Amino acid sequence: MSDDQQRPVQPDTPEPGPPQSLSKNALKKAARAERFAAYKVERRAREKEAKKEKKRMLRAKCAAGEIGEDEKRRKKKPRLHFGGRVVVDLGFDDKMNEKEIKSLCSQLAYTYSANRNATYPFSLVYTSLNGRTLTRLEGMNDAGYKRWTNTEWWPESYERLTVGSQENIRHNIIYLTADSEEELTELKPEETYIIGGICDHNRYKNLCLKRAKESGIRTARLPIGRYLASLPTRKVLTVNQVFEILLKWVETKSWEEALYAVVPKRKYQIGKSVSSMANSDNAEDREDRDEDADKPDSSVVVIEQAEAVEA
């Protein structure tokens, strides 16, 4: 047998080509992600050291008698539960693009952070948790949302609230929407308030209103037009802004104070009366709704900050 017959036939293998080069946008994104990862590690190290130093100084002051028991008690912020419940309806996953999903998750993190630091926190329930919203939350800070205190996460719809409930209980469930004909006058501890968890840039008209009507529950709108008449007619706010307004009302019992404390100042100018407020530019409204989505993983930063407070 010849050498050619003994030698096994080698399959033809293509010559390795030049490595595929990334586009400029992909390179920029990769560099930005790398910078942010390095920044996050550095920031966490700084925060850890700052926390240690703060505890050390506090112990030193206590040992020296510079901080008395009264001051210690004052430093401990009292937290009294209002009794009411806020539900964020996440059942709009199919109506948002990826950028809007990212922005929504940032808003959810801000709601938790605001509730965590509130004097009168609500019980928070997030419903219809699934799809891309769930996937993004799972990927944020090692699924940090599962460690949020005083919160519940339901894969089911908010309609679980009404299953087998009596008519008086159903009457105490209110879906907040700017399209409602009824204006909310006050918050009651026995009531549940639903906020539509959607970042849609005002594409879908009457979406939450129709949803609530199909469920047979009440709707109401915040009294924004009464105090901030210069805002756009439909008065679209982010999920966390609506939630923070509710928190502020519980604290102050004043819609005017709550609205002025939460709505960005650039959206209006304070005049002699509500009717004298100047109209704001629509581009600023869009900018305000987009500002979370444009930040790299801003929701991760908020979650870490909130968890640092709990630590």
PDB file of C-alpha atoms in Angstrom:
ATOM      1  CA  MET A   1       0.000   0.000   0.000  1.00  0.00           C
ATOM      2  CA  SER A   2       1.378   3.412  -0.942  1.00  0.00           C
ATOM      3  CA  ASP A   3       1.935   6.266   1.482  1.00  0.00           C
ATOM      4  CA  ASP A   4      -0.865   8.202  -0.215  1.00  0.00           C
ATOM      5  CA  GLN A   5      -3.282   5.355   0.459  1.00  0.00           C
ATOM      6  CA  GLN A   6      -2.244   5.052   4.130  1.00  0.00           C
ATOM      7  CA  ARG A   7      -2.486   8.792   4.858  1.00  0.00           C
ATOM      8  CA  PRO A   8      -6.031   9.775   5.908  1.00  0.00           C
ATOM      9  CA  VAL A   9      -7.703  12.422   3.799  1.00  0.00           C
ATOM     10  CA  GLN A  10      -7.787  15.746   5.651  1.00  0.00           C
ATOM     11  CA  PRO A  11     -10.994  17.713   5.280  1.00  0.00           C
ATOM     12  CA  ASP A  12     -10.675  21.123   3.706  1.00  0.00           C
ATOM     13  CA  THR A  13     -10.731  23.806   6.393  1.00  0.00           C
ATOM     14  CA  PRO A  14     -11.339  27.412   5.474  1.00  0.00           C
ATOM     15  CA  GLU A  15      -8.548  29.798   6.111  1.00  0.00           C
ATOM     16  CA  PRO A  16      -9.234  31.905   9.201  1.00  0.00           C
ATOM     17  CA  GLY A  17     -10.327  35.364   8.095  1.00  0.00           C
ATOM     18  CA  PRO A  18      -9.607  38.644   9.771  1.00  0.00           C
ATOM     19  CA  PRO A  19     -11.484  39.169  13.076  1.00  0.00           C
ATOM     20  CA  GLN A  20     -14.827  40.904  12.663  1.00  0.00           C
ATOM     21  CA  SER A  21     -14.504  44.526  13.698  1.00  0.00           C
ATOM     22  CA  LEU A  22     -17.170  46.146  15.881  1.00  0.00           C
ATOM     23  CA  SER A  23     -19.045  49.196  14.731  1.00  0.00           C
ATOM     24  CA  LYS A  24     -18.284  52.577  16.274  1.00  0.00           C
ATOM     25  CA  ASN A  25     -21.539  52.489  18.251  1.00  0.00           C
ATOM     26  CA  ALA A  26     -20.788  49.001  19.591  1.00  0.00           C
ATOM     27  CA  LEU A  27     -17.281  50.071  20.617  1.00  0.00           C
ATOM     28  CA  LYS A  28     -18.688  53.140  22.362  1.00  0.00           C
ATOM     29  CA  LYS A  29     -21.262  51.042  24.203  1.00  0.00           C
ATOM     30  CA  ALA A  30     -18.644  48.507  25.274  1.00  0.00           C
ATOM     31  CA  ALA A  31     -16.320  51.262  26.507  1.00  0.00           C
ATOM     32  CA  ARG A  32     -19.174  52.946  28.359  1.00  0.00           C
ATOM     33  CA  ALA A  33     -20.199  49.678  30.003  1.00  0.00           C
ATOM     34  CA  GLU A  34     -16.590  49.013  31.031  1.00  0.00           C
ATOM     35  CA  ARG A  35     -16.236  52.510  32.516  1.00  0.00           C
ATOM     36  CA  PHE A  36     -19.495  52.165  34.399  1.00  0.00           C
ATOM     37  CA  ALA A  37     -18.501  48.763  35.812  1.00  0.00           C
ATOM     38  CA  ALA A  38     -15.198  50.207  37.032  1.00  0.00           C
ATOM     39  CA  TYR A  39     -16.977  53.245  38.436  1.00  0.00           C
ATOM     40  CA  LYS A  40     -19.481  51.023  40.284  1.00  0.00           C
ATOM     41  CA  VAL A  41     -16.720  49.004  41.956  1.00  0.00           C
ATOM     42  CA  GLU A  42     -14.895  52.174  42.952  1.00  0.00           C
ATOM     43  CA  ARG A  43     -18.063  53.835  44.240  1.00  0.00           C
ATOM     44  CA  ARG A  44     -19.053  50.851  46.357  1.00  0.00           C
ATOM     45  CA  ALA A  45     -15.593  50.761  47.892  1.00  0.00           C
ATOM     46  CA  ARG A  46     -15.829  54.482  48.713  1.00  0.00           C
ATOM     47  CA  GLU A  47     -19.298  54.079  50.193  1.00  0.00           C
ATOM     48  CA  LYS A  48     -18.136  51.153  52.318  1.00  0.00           C
ATOM     49  CA  GLU A  49     -15.216  53.152  53.675  1.00  0.00           C
ATOM     50  CA  ALA A  50     -17.415  56.203  54.281  1.00  0.00           C
ATOM     51  CA  LYS A  51     -19.910  54.084  56.210  1.00  0.00           C
ATOM     52  CA  LYS A  52     -17.149  52.612  58.370  1.00  0.00           C
ATOM     53  CA  GLU A  53     -15.756  56.077  59.075  1.00  0.00           C
ATOM     54  CA  LYS A  54     -19.191  57.424  59.964  1.00  0.00           C
ATOM     55  CA  LYS A  55     -19.787  54.584  62.439  1.00  0.00           C
ATOM     56  CA  ARG A  56     -16.336  55.079  63.928  1.00  0.00           C
ATOM     57  CA  MET A  57     -16.948  58.815  64.451  1.00  0.00           C
ATOM     58  CA  LEU A  58     -20.379  58.148  65.940  1.00  0.00           C
ATOM     59  CA  ARG A  59     -18.925  55.648  68.427  1.00  0.00           C
ATOM     60  CA  ALA A  60     -16.219  58.138  69.351  1.00  0.00           C
ATOM     61  CA  LYS A  61     -18.794  60.893  69.955  1.00  0.00           C
ATOM     62  CA  CYS A  62     -20.949  58.577  72.066  1.00  0.00           C
ATOM     63  CA  ALA A  63     -17.917  57.519  74.110  1.00  0.00           C
ATOM     64  CA  ALA A  64     -16.994  61.175  74.640  1.00  0.00           C
ATOM     65  CA  GLY A  65     -20.551  62.024  75.708  1.00  0.00           C
ATOM     66  CA  GLU A  66     -21.036  64.434  72.808  1.00  0.00           C
ATOM     67  CA  ILE A  67     -24.275  62.740  71.690  1.00  0.00           C
ATOM     68  CA  GLY A  68     -26.985  62.275  74.278  1.00  0.00           C
ATOM     69  CA  GLU A  69     -29.901  59.871  74.257  1.00  0.00           C
ATOM     70  CA  ASP A  70     -32.329  62.603  73.124  1.00  0.00           C
ATOM     71  CA  GLU A  71     -30.227  63.361  70.065  1.00  0.00           C
ATOM     72  CA  LYS A  72     -29.911  59.657  69.274  1.00  0.00           C
ATOM     73  CA  ARG A  73     -33.690  59.364  69.299  1.00  0.00           C
ATOM     74  CA  ARG A  74     -34.035  62.437  67.070  1.00  0.00           C
ATOM     75  CA  LYS A  75     -31.591  60.949  64.565  1.00  0.00           C
ATOM     76  CA  LYS A  76     -33.772  57.857  64.296  1.00  0.00           C
ATOM     77  CA  LYS A  77     -36.506  58.860  61.854  1.00  0.00           C
ATOM     78  CA  PRO A  78     -39.959  57.668  62.970  1.00  0.00           C
ATOM     79  CA  ARG A  79     -41.796  55.571  60.377  1.00  0.00           C
ATOM     80  CA  LEU A  80     -45.551  55.166  60.714  1.00  0.00           C
ATOM     81  CA  HIS A  81     -47.437  53.164  58.107  1.00  0.00           C
ATOM     82  CA  PHE A  82     -50.288  55.127  56.545  1.00  0.00           C
ATOM     83  CA  GLY A  83     -52.386  52.010  56.142  1.00  0.00           C
ATOM     84  CA  GLY A  84     -53.183  52.505  52.483  1.00  0.00           C
ATOM     85  CA  ARG A  85     -51.794  50.362  49.704  1.00  0.00           C
ATOM     86  CA  VAL A  86     -50.359  51.320  46.322  1.00  0.00           C
ATOM     87  CA  VAL A  87     -50.367  48.854  43.442  1.00  0.00           C
ATOM     88  CA  VAL A  88     -48.190  49.340  40.357  1.00  0.00           C
ATOM     89  CA  ASP A  89     -49.821  47.572  37.405  1.00  0.00           C
ATOM     90  CA  LEU A  90     -47.037  46.136  35.213  1.00  0.00           C
ATOM     91  CA  GLY A  91     -49.395  44.575  32.689  1.00  0.00           C
ATOM     92  CA  PHE A  92     -48.212  46.718  29.758  1.00  0.00           C
ATOM     93  CA  ASP A  93     -45.029  44.865  28.859  1.00  0.00           C
ATOM     94  CA  ASP A  94     -46.129  44.339  25.241  1.00  0.00           C
ATOM     95  CA  LYS A  95     -46.775  48.042  24.690  1.00  0.00           C
ATOM     96  CA  MET A  96     -43.226  49.294  25.382  1.00  0.00           C
ATOM     97  CA  ASN A  97     -39.925  49.112  23.544  1.00  0.00           C
ATOM     98  CA  GLU A  98     -36.632  48.176  25.225  1.00  0.00           C
ATOM     99  CA  LYS A  99     -35.731  51.766  26.096  1.00  0.00           C
ATOM    100  CA  GLU A 100     -39.122  52.265  27.736  1.00  0.00           C
ATOM    101  CA  ILE A 101     -38.775  49.002  29.692  1.00  0.00           C
ATOM    102  CA  LYS A 102     -35.419  50.250  30.993  1.00  0.00           C
ATOM    103  CA  SER A 103     -36.947  53.601  31.960  1.00  0.00           C
ATOM    104  CA  LEU A 104     -39.880  51.890  33.707  1.00  0.00           C
ATOM    105  CA  CYS A 105     -37.541  49.695  35.783  1.00  0.00           C
ATOM    106  CA  SER A 106     -35.665  52.829  36.855  1.00  0.00           C
ATOM    107  CA  GLN A 107     -38.977  54.363  37.904  1.00  0.00           C
ATOM    108  CA  LEU A 108     -39.846  51.248  39.930  1.00  0.00           C
ATOM    109  CA  ALA A 109     -36.522  51.551  41.752  1.00  0.00           C
ATOM    110  CA  TYR A 110     -37.276  55.192  42.518  1.00  0.00           C
ATOM    111  CA  THR A 111     -40.701  54.276  43.939  1.00  0.00           C
ATOM    112  CA  TYR A 112     -39.074  51.792  46.294  1.00  0.00           C
ATOM    113  CA  SER A 113     -36.391  54.271  47.328  1.00  0.00           C
ATOM    114  CA  ALA A 114     -38.988  56.978  48.001  1.00  0.00           C
ATOM    115  CA  ASN A 115     -41.151  54.591  50.032  1.00  0.00           C
ATOM    116  CA  ARG A 116     -38.099  53.325  51.950  1.00  0.00           C
ATOM    117  CA  ASN A 117     -37.264  56.872  53.066  1.00  0.00           C
ATOM    118  CA  ALA A 118     -40.835  58.109  53.648  1.00  0.00           C
ATOM    119  CA  THR A 119     -42.138  59.027  57.090  1.00  0.00           C
ATOM    120  CA  TYR A 120     -45.487  57.403  56.244  1.00  0.00           C
ATOM    121  CA  PRO A 121     -44.757  54.583  53.782  1.00  0.00           C
ATOM    122  CA  PHE A 122     -47.346  52.621  51.837  1.00  0.00           C
ATOM    123  CA  SER A 123     -47.575  48.898  51.376  1.00  0.00           C
ATOM    124  CA  LEU A 124     -46.321  48.445  47.807  1.00  0.00           C
ATOM    125  CA  VAL A 125     -47.555  45.730  45.443  1.00  0.00           C
ATOM    126  CA  TYR A 126     -46.231  45.199  41.910  1.00  0.00           C
ATOM    127  CA  THR A 127     -48.584  43.087  39.769  1.00  0.00           C
ATOM    128  CA  SER A 128     -48.359  41.299  36.386  1.00  0.00           C
ATOM    129  CA  LEU A 129     -44.602  40.845  36.793  1.00  0.00           C
ATOM    130  CA  ASN A 130     -43.486  38.922  33.726  1.00  0.00           C
ATOM    131  CA  GLY A 131     -41.959  39.297  30.278  1.00  0.00           C
ATOM    132  CA  ARG A 132     -39.164  41.752  29.579  1.00  0.00           C
ATOM    133  CA  THR A 133     -39.815  43.744  32.749  1.00  0.00           C
ATOM    134  CA  LEU A 134     -39.174  40.644  34.852  1.00  0.00           C
ATOM    135  CA  THR A 135     -36.086  39.771  32.789  1.00  0.00           C
ATOM    136  CA  ARG A 136     -34.588  43.224  33.307  1.00  0.00           C
ATOM    137  CA  LEU A 137     -35.335  43.261  37.041  1.00  0.00           C
ATOM    138  CA  GLU A 138     -33.750  39.831  37.404  1.00  0.00           C
ATOM    139  CA  GLY A 139     -30.595  41.156  35.759  1.00  0.00           C
ATOM    140  CA  MET A 140     -30.340  44.271  37.919  1.00  0.00           C
ATOM    141  CA  ASN A 141     -28.026  44.023  40.929  1.00  0.00           C
ATOM    142  CA  ASP A 142     -28.406  40.231  41.274  1.00  0.00           C
ATOM    143  CA  ALA A 143     -32.229  40.468  41.292  1.00  0.00           C
ATOM    144  CA  GLY A 144     -32.048  43.101  44.018  1.00  0.00           C
ATOM    145  CA  TYR A 145     -35.793  43.759  43.772  1.00  0.00           C
ATOM    146  CA  LYS A 146     -36.388  40.524  45.702  1.00  0.00           C
ATOM    147  CA  ARG A 147     -34.716  42.125  48.723  1.00  0.00           C
ATOM    148  CA  TRP A 148     -36.969  45.184  48.758  1.00  0.00           C
ATOM    149  CA  THR A 149     -38.769  45.440  52.087  1.00  0.00           C
ATOM    150  CA  ASN A 150     -42.487  46.114  52.525  1.00  0.00           C
ATOM    151  CA  THR A 151     -43.181  45.091  48.912  1.00  0.00           C
ATOM    152  CA  GLU A 152     -45.000  42.252  47.166  1.00  0.00           C
ATOM    153  CA  TRP A 153     -44.458  40.970  43.622  1.00  0.00           C
ATOM    154  CA  TRP A 154     -47.342  39.167  41.914  1.00  0.00           C
ATOM    155  CA  PRO A 155     -47.178  37.407  38.552  1.00  0.00           C
ATOM    156  CA  GLU A 156     -50.981  37.741  38.499  1.00  0.00           C
ATOM    157  CA  SER A 157     -52.938  40.823  37.454  1.00  0.00           C
ATOM    158  CA  TYR A 158     -54.185  43.420  39.939  1.00  0.00           C
ATOM    159  CA  GLU A 159     -57.607  41.804  39.442  1.00  0.00           C
ATOM    160  CA  ARG A 160     -56.468  39.331  42.085  1.00  0.00           C
ATOM    161  CA  LEU A 161     -57.452  42.117  44.506  1.00  0.00           C
ATOM    162  CA  THR A 162     -61.090  41.787  43.487  1.00  0.00           C
ATOM    163  CA  VAL A 163     -61.433  37.986  43.400  1.00  0.00           C
ATOM    164  CA  GLY A 164     -64.218  37.020  45.787  1.00  0.00           C
ATOM    165  CA  SER A 165     -64.258  40.530  47.282  1.00  0.00           C
ATOM    166  CA  GLN A 166     -67.410  42.201  48.480  1.00  0.00           C
ATOM    167  CA  GLU A 167     -68.749  45.304  46.719  1.00  0.00           C
ATOM    168  CA  ASN A 168     -67.571  47.666  49.474  1.00  0.00           C
ATOM    169  CA  ILE A 169     -64.006  46.321  49.156  1.00  0.00           C
ATOM    170  CA  ARG A 170     -64.099  46.713  45.360  1.00  0.00           C
ATOM    171  CA  HIS A 171     -65.281  50.298  45.871  1.00  0.00           C
ATOM    172  CA  ASN A 172     -62.108  51.017  47.838  1.00  0.00           C
ATOM    173  CA  ILE A 173     -59.870  50.150  44.848  1.00  0.00           C
ATOM    174  CA  ILE A 174     -59.104  53.189  42.680  1.00  0.00           C
ATOM    175  CA  TYR A 175     -57.153  53.209  39.417  1.00  0.00           C
ATOM    176  CA  LEU A 176     -55.347  56.546  39.023  1.00  0.00           C
ATOM    177  CA  THR A 177     -55.495  57.898  35.488  1.00  0.00           C
ATOM    178  CA  ALA A 178     -55.358  61.400  34.014  1.00  0.00           C
ATOM    179  CA  ASP A 179     -58.306  60.479  31.766  1.00  0.00           C
ATOM    180  CA  SER A 180     -60.775  59.945  34.641  1.00  0.00           C
ATOM    181  CA  GLU A 181     -63.699  62.310  35.097  1.00  0.00           C
ATOM    182  CA  GLU A 182     -63.490  61.980  38.885  1.00  0.00           C
ATOM    183  CA  GLU A 183     -60.920  64.070  40.759  1.00  0.00           C
ATOM    184  CA  LEU A 184     -59.182  62.614  43.796  1.00  0.00           C
ATOM    185  CA  THR A 185     -59.793  64.810  46.843  1.00  0.00           C
ATOM    186  CA  GLU A 186     -58.051  62.861  49.591  1.00  0.00           C
ATOM    187  CA  LEU A 187     -56.314  59.570  50.371  1.00  0.00           C
ATOM    188  CA  LYS A 188     -57.844  57.117  52.815  1.00  0.00           C
ATOM    189  CA  PRO A 189     -55.990  54.383  54.732  1.00  0.00           C
ATOM    190  CA  GLU A 190     -58.581  51.769  53.811  1.00  0.00           C
ATOM    191  CA  GLU A 191     -58.209  52.378  50.059  1.00  0.00           C
ATOM    192  CA  THR A 192     -55.925  50.862  47.432  1.00  0.00           C
ATOM    193  CA  TYR A 193     -54.533  53.080  44.676  1.00  0.00           C
ATOM    194  CA  ILE A 194     -53.382  51.599  41.361  1.00  0.00           C
ATOM    195  CA  ILE A 195     -50.751  53.321  39.208  1.00  0.00           C
ATOM    196  CA  GLY A 196     -50.347  52.232  35.594  1.00  0.00           C
ATOM    197  CA  GLY A 197     -46.795  50.927  35.189  1.00  0.00           C
ATOM    198  CA  ILE A 198     -46.170  52.095  31.645  1.00  0.00           C
ATOM    199  CA  CYS A 199     -43.711  54.437  29.971  1.00  0.00           C
ATOM    200  CA  ASP A 200     -45.442  55.100  26.635  1.00  0.00           C
ATOM    201  CA  HIS A 201     -44.723  58.771  25.871  1.00  0.00           C
ATOM    202  CA  ASN A 202     -48.457  59.371  25.681  1.00  0.00           C
ATOM    203  CA  ARG A 203     -49.033  57.048  22.697  1.00  0.00           C
ATOM    204  CA  TYR A 204     -52.018  55.173  24.128  1.00  0.00           C
ATOM    205  CA  LYS A 205     -55.071  57.295  24.928  1.00  0.00           C
ATOM    206  CA  ASN A 206     -57.451  56.150  27.681  1.00  0.00           C
ATOM    207  CA  LEU A 207     -55.486  52.918  28.126  1.00  0.00           C
ATOM    208  CA  CYS A 208     -55.671  52.763  31.935  1.00  0.00           C
ATOM    209  CA  LEU A 209     -59.210  54.139  31.958  1.00  0.00           C
ATOM    210  CA  LYS A 210     -60.443  51.341  29.664  1.00  0.00           C
ATOM    211  CA  ARG A 211     -58.527  48.773  31.698  1.00  0.00           C
ATOM    212  CA  ALA A 212     -60.169  49.894  34.938  1.00  0.00           C
ATOM    213  CA  LYS A 213     -63.652  49.985  33.396  1.00  0.00           C
ATOM    214  CA  GLU A 214     -63.232  46.429  32.111  1.00  0.00           C
ATOM    215  CA  SER A 215     -62.301  45.380  35.666  1.00  0.00           C
ATOM    216  CA  GLY A 216     -65.292  47.223  37.117  1.00  0.00           C
ATOM    217  CA  ILE A 217     -63.284  49.416  39.483  1.00  0.00           C
ATOM    218  CA  ARG A 218     -63.312  53.133  40.163  1.00  0.00           C
ATOM    219  CA  THR A 219     -60.977  55.625  38.548  1.00  0.00           C
ATOM    220  CA  ALA A 220     -59.747  59.036  39.645  1.00  0.00           C
ATOM    221  CA  ARG A 221     -57.232  61.641  38.528  1.00  0.00           C
ATOM    222  CA  LEU A 222     -54.856  63.645  40.667  1.00  0.00           C
ATOM    223  CA  PRO A 223     -55.992  67.281  41.080  1.00  0.00           C
ATOM    224  CA  ILE A 224     -53.071  68.561  39.029  1.00  0.00           C
ATOM    225  CA  GLY A 225     -55.170  70.876  36.864  1.00  0.00           C
ATOM    226  CA  ARG A 226     -56.438  72.685  39.933  1.00  0.00           C
ATOM    227  CA  TYR A 227     -52.952  73.626  41.124  1.00  0.00           C
ATOM    228  CA  LEU A 228     -50.634  73.272  38.114  1.00  0.00           C
ATOM    229  CA  ALA A 229     -52.829  74.478  35.265  1.00  0.00           C
ATOM    230  CA  SER A 230     -49.805  75.301  33.127  1.00  0.00           C
ATOM    231  CA  LEU A 231     -48.938  71.624  32.618  1.00  0.00           C
ATOM    232  CA  PRO A 232     -50.077  69.855  29.421  1.00  0.00           C
ATOM    233  CA  THR A 233     -53.765  68.947  29.341  1.00  0.00           C
ATOM    234  CA  ARG A 234     -53.325  65.227  30.033  1.00  0.00           C
ATOM    235  CA  LYS A 235     -50.681  65.873  32.711  1.00  0.00           C
ATOM    236  CA  VAL A 236     -48.524  62.802  32.085  1.00  0.00           C
ATOM    237  CA  LEU A 237     -46.144  62.037  34.944  1.00  0.00           C
ATOM    238  CA  THR A 238     -43.740  59.170  35.571  1.00  0.00           C
ATOM    239  CA  VAL A 239     -44.713  56.286  37.859  1.00  0.00           C
ATOM    240  CA  ASN A 240     -42.371  57.450  40.618  1.00  0.00           C
ATOM    241  CA  GLN A 241     -43.623  61.059  40.394  1.00  0.00           C
ATOM    242  CA  VAL A 242     -47.230  59.941  40.897  1.00  0.00           C
ATOM    243  CA  PHE A 243     -46.165  57.750  43.806  1.00  0.00           C
ATOM    244  CA  GLU A 244     -44.099  60.526  45.409  1.00  0.00           C
ATOM    245  CA  ILE A 245     -47.070  62.896  45.154  1.00  0.00           C
ATOM    246  CA  LEU A 246     -49.162  60.371  47.104  1.00  0.00           C
ATOM    247  CA  LEU A 247     -46.425  60.034  49.739  1.00  0.00           C
ATOM    248  CA  LYS A 248     -46.139  63.806  50.067  1.00  0.00           C
ATOM    249  CA  TRP A 249     -49.893  64.236  50.450  1.00  0.00           C
ATOM    250  CA  VAL A 250     -49.961  61.734  53.298  1.00  0.00           C
ATOM    251  CA  GLU A 251     -47.205  63.724  54.977  1.00  0.00           C
ATOM    252  CA  THR A 252     -48.641  67.225  54.409  1.00  0.00           C
ATOM    253  CA  LYS A 253     -52.367  66.635  53.716  1.00  0.00           C
ATOM    254  CA  SER A 254     -52.005  69.290  51.002  1.00  0.00           C
ATOM    255  CA  TRP A 255     -52.202  68.611  47.274  1.00  0.00           C
ATOM    256  CA  GLU A 256     -50.621  71.965  46.531  1.00  0.00           C
ATOM    257  CA  GLU A 257     -47.571  71.231  48.679  1.00  0.00           C
ATOM    258  CA  ALA A 258     -47.308  67.693  47.345  1.00  0.00           C
ATOM    259  CA  LEU A 259     -47.458  68.756  43.692  1.00  0.00           C
ATOM    260  CA  TYR A 260     -45.020  71.631  44.028  1.00  0.00           C
ATOM    261  CA  ALA A 261     -42.605  69.385  45.943  1.00  0.00           C
ATOM    262  CA  VAL A 262     -42.544  66.671  43.261  1.00  0.00           C
ATOM    263  CA  VAL A 263     -43.218  68.132  39.811  1.00  0.00           C
ATOM    264  CA  PRO A 264     -39.966  69.482  38.294  1.00  0.00           C
ATOM    265  CA  LYS A 265     -39.743  73.262  38.690  1.00  0.00           C
ATOM    266  CA  ARG A 266     -38.831  73.843  35.053  1.00  0.00           C
ATOM    267  CA  LYS A 267     -42.310  72.710  34.035  1.00  0.00           C
ATOM    268  CA  TYR A 268     -43.993  75.810  35.430  1.00  0.00           C
ATOM    269  CA  GLN A 269     -43.401  79.245  36.887  1.00  0.00           C
ATOM    270  CA  ILE A 270     -45.016  80.398  40.108  1.00  0.00           C
ATOM    271  CA  GLY A 271     -47.221  83.433  39.509  1.00  0.00           C
ATOM    272  CA  LYS A 272     -49.795  85.342  41.551  1.00  0.00           C
ATOM    273  CA  SER A 273     -52.388  82.657  40.815  1.00  0.00           C
ATOM    274  CA  VAL A 274     -52.677  79.260  39.168  1.00  0.00           C
ATOM    275  CA  SER A 275     -53.939  80.856  35.963  1.00  0.00           C
ATOM    276  CA  SER A 276     -50.849  83.040  35.661  1.00  0.00           C
ATOM    277  CA  MET A 277     -48.390  80.119  35.441  1.00  0.00           C
ATOM    278  CA  ALA A 278     -46.375  80.103  32.201  1.00  0.00           C
ATOM    279  CA  ASN A 279     -46.714  77.228  29.752  1.00  0.00           C
ATOM    280  CA  SER A 280     -43.741  74.919  29.715  1.00  0.00           C
ATOM    281  CA  ASP A 281     -42.068  73.570  26.586  1.00  0.00           C
ATOM    282  CA  ASN A 282     -43.202  70.111  25.418  1.00  0.00           C
ATOM    283  CA  ALA A 283     -39.631  69.104  24.729  1.00  0.00           C
ATOM    284  CA  GLU A 284     -38.876  69.445  28.428  1.00  0.00           C
ATOM    285  CA  ASP A 285     -41.753  67.102  29.235  1.00  0.00           C
ATOM    286  CA  ARG A 286     -40.298  64.493  26.885  1.00  0.00           C
ATOM    287  CA  GLU A 287     -36.859  65.067  28.366  1.00  0.00           C
ATOM    288  CA  ASP A 288     -38.203  64.522  31.883  1.00  0.00           C
ATOM    289  CA  ARG A 289     -39.850  61.231  30.920  1.00  0.00           C
ATOM    290  CA  ASP A 290     -36.715  60.021  29.153  1.00  0.00           C
ATOM    291  CA  GLU A 291     -34.118  61.136  31.665  1.00  0.00           C
ATOM    292  CA  ASP A 292     -33.905  57.798  33.478  1.00  0.00           C
ATOM    293  CA  ALA A 293     -33.607  55.779  30.288  1.00  0.00           C
ATOM    294  CA  ASP A 294     -30.641  57.808  29.073  1.00  0.00           C
ATOM    295  CA  LYS A 295     -28.564  57.058  32.170  1.00  0.00           C
ATOM    296  CA  PRO A 296     -26.521  53.821  32.226  1.00  0.00           C
ATOM    297  CA  ASP A 297     -28.331  51.432  34.576  1.00  0.00           C
ATOM    298  CA  SER A 298     -29.628  54.269  36.754  1.00  0.00           C
ATOM    299  CA  SER A 299     -32.041  51.816  38.373  1.00  0.00           C
ATOM    300  CA  VAL A 300     -29.116  49.711  39.594  1.00  0.00           C
ATOM    301  CA  VAL A 301     -27.625  52.772  41.300  1.00  0.00           C
ATOM    302  CA  VAL A 302     -30.936  53.575  43.003  1.00  0.00           C
ATOM    303  CA  ILE A 303     -31.398  50.002  44.223  1.00  0.00           C
ATOM    304  CA  GLU A 304     -27.874  49.934  45.635  1.00  0.00           C
ATOM    305  CA  GLN A 305     -28.410  53.277  47.374  1.00  0.00           C
ATOM    306  CA  ALA A 306     -31.697  52.101  48.884  1.00  0.00           C
ATOM    307  CA  GLU A 307     -30.143  48.845  50.051  1.00  0.00           C
ATOM    308  CA  ALA A 308     -27.234  50.795  51.541  1.00  0.00           C
ATOM    309  CA  VAL A 309     -29.739  52.687  53.689  1.00  0.00           C
ATOM    310  CA  GLU A 310     -31.183  49.416  54.959  1.00  0.00           C
ATOM    311  CA  ALA A 311     -27.757  47.962  55.773  1.00  0.00           C
TER     312      ALA A 311
END
